[in-house]
XYZ file of C-alpha atoms in Angstrom:
202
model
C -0.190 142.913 -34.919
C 1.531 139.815 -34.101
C -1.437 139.160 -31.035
C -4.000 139.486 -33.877
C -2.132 136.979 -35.987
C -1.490 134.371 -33.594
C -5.434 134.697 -33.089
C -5.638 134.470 -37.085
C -3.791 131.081 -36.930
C -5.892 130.095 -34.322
C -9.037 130.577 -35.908
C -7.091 129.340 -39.158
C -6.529 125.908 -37.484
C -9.687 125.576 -36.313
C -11.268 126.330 -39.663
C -9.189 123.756 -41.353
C -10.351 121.402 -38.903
C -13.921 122.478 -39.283
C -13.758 121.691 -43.099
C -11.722 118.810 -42.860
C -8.620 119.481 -44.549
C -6.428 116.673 -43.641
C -2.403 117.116 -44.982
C -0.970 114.072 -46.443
C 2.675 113.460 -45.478
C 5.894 115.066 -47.663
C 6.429 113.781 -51.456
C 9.969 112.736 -52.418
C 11.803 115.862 -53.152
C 13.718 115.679 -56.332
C 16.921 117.646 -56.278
C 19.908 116.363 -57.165
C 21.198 118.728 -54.164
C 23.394 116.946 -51.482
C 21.255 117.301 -48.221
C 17.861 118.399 -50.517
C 15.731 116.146 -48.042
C 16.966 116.628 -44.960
C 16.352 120.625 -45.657
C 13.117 120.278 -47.435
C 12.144 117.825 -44.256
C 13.019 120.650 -42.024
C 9.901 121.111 -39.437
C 10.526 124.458 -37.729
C 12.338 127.616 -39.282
C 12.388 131.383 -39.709
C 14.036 133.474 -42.479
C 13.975 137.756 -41.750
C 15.238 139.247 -44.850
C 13.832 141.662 -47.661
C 11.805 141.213 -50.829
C 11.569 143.131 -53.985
C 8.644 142.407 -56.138
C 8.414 143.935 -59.831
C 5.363 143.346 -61.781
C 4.370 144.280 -65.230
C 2.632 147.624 -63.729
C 4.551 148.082 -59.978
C 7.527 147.695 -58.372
C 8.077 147.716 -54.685
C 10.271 146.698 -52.150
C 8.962 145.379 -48.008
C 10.963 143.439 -45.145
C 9.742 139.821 -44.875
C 9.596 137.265 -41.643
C 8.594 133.815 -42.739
C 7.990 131.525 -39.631
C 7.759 127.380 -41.005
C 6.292 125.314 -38.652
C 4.907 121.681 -39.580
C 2.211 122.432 -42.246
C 1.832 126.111 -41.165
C 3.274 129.312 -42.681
C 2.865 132.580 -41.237
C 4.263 135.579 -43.105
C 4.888 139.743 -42.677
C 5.308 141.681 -45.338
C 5.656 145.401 -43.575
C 6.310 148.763 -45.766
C 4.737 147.349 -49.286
C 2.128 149.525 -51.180
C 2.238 152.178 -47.733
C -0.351 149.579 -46.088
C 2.018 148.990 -42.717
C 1.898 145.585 -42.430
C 0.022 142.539 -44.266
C 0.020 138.790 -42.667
C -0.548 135.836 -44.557
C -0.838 132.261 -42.893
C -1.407 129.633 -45.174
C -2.269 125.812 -44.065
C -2.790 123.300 -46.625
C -4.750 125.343 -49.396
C -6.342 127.560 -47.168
C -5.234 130.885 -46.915
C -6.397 134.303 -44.497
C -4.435 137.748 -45.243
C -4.536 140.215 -42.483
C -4.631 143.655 -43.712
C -4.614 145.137 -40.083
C -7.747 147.243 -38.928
C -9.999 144.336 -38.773
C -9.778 143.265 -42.832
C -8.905 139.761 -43.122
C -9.577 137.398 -45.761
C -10.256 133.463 -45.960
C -9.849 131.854 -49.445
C -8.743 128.124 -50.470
C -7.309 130.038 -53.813
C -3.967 131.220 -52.424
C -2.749 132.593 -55.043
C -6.221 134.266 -56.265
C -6.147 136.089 -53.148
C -2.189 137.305 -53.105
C -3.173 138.822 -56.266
C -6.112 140.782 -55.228
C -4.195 141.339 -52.216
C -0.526 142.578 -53.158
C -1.038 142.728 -56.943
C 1.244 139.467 -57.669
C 0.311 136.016 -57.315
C 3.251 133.322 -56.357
C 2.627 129.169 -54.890
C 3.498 129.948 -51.766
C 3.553 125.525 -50.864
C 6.203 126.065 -53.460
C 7.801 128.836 -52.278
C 8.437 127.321 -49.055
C 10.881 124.684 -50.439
C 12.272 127.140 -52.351
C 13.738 129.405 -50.317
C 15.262 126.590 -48.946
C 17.392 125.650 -52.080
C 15.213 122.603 -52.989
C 12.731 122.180 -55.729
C 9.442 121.727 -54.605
C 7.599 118.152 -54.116
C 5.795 117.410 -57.225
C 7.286 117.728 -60.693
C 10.474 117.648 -61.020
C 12.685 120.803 -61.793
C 14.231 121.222 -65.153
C 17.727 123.044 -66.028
C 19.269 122.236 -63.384
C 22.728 123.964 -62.882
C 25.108 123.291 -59.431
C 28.133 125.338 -57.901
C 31.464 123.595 -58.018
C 30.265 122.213 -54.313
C 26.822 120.418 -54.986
C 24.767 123.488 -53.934
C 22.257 124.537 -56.535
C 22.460 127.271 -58.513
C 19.735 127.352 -60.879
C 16.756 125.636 -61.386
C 13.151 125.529 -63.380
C 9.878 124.048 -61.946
C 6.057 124.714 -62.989
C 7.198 127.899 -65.178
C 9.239 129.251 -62.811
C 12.547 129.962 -62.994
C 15.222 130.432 -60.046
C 18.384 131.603 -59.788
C 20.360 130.937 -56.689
C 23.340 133.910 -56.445
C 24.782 133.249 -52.642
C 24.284 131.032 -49.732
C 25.983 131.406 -46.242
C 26.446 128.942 -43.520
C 23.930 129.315 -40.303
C 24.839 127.272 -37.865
C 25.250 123.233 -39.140
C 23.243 124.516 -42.426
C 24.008 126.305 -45.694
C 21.161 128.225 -46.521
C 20.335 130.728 -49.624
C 20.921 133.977 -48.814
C 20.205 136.017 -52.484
C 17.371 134.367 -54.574
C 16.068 135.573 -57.966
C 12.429 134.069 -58.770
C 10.909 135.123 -62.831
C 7.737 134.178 -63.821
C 4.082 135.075 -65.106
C 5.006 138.677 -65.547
C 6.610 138.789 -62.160
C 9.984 139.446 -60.839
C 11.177 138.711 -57.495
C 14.102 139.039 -55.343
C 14.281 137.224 -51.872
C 17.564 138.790 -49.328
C 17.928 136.374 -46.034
C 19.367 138.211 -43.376
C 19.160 135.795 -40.967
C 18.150 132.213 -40.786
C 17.175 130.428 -37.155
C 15.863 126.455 -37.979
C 14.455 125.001 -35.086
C 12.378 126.475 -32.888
C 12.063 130.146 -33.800
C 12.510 132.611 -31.166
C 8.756 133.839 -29.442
């Protein structure tokens, strides 16, 4: 699965270059979180944890490896909806989902194609700051509540609200490790089991 992916993100790249899609360079972050831009300027990470999605029709819960790396994201989501395991890579606003078995689809409408795909759309160029304990580039987030020790607790941005309920330290970083994300009929919890910034083990 993972050979087939790396391929995806191959021919992912490629495609991007094909069409052009140049990435501009990071927007301020605004977070009133000590430390919000050196984490949301973090280049290489991976989080392996758990995610349970409830929707207004399903609820379901999958294990989750997120690998960050400069302006690519590649994700598995194994055990939702009995389909094994889906990838997703997403660079800039182009997006391919690999189904396994050969069924992969391109789309430059992200979240049009989570939808289809899992049955729950998210911004997944949001998400990615997110998880991180930041609020995304872009509008500002709204509401926002701290712990006693500067680390955010709650936030709102772009109708979605979050709800940060623990953070551990991994190694020189504290990082969330229980996130609650509400929005557009969609509930979602995010468990990190383990964080590795850097370069992520091959």
């Amino acid at each position: 699965m993972r050979g087939r992916l790396r391929l995806a993100a191959v021919s992912l790249t490629v495609l991007a270059a094909a069409t052009s899609l140049q990435g501009c360079g990071p927007a301020p972050v605004r977070s009133g979180m000590p430390g919000s831009v050196r984490l949301a300027g973090l280049e290489r990470w991976r989080l392996e944890g758990r995610v349970a999605v409830q929707t207004a029709d399903d609820a379901w819960q999958a294990s989750l490896s997120w690998d960050h790396d400069g302006r690519q994201d590649r994700l598995w989501i194994s055990g939702p909806l009995n389909q094994g395991t889906v990838s997703i890579v997403l660079q800039d606003d182009l997006i391919l989902v690999n189904e396994g078995s050969g069924n992969e689809s391109i789309s430059r409408d992200p979240e049009g194609l989570l939808k289809e795909k899992l049955g729950f759309s998210i911004p997944l160029p949001s998400l990615r700051y997110w998880v991180l304990g930041v609020a995304a580039p872009g509008d500002a987030g709204e509401e926002m509540e701290f712990y006693p020790d500067g680390r955010l607790k709650h936030f709102k941005q772009a109708e979605w609200s979050l709800d940060y309920e623990r953070y551990r330290d991994w190694d020189q970083f504290t990082l969330p490790q229980k996130v609650s994300i509400q929005g557009r009929s969609l509930k979602l919890k995010l468990f990190a089991d383990e964080w590795t910034v850097g370069n992520p083990p091959s």
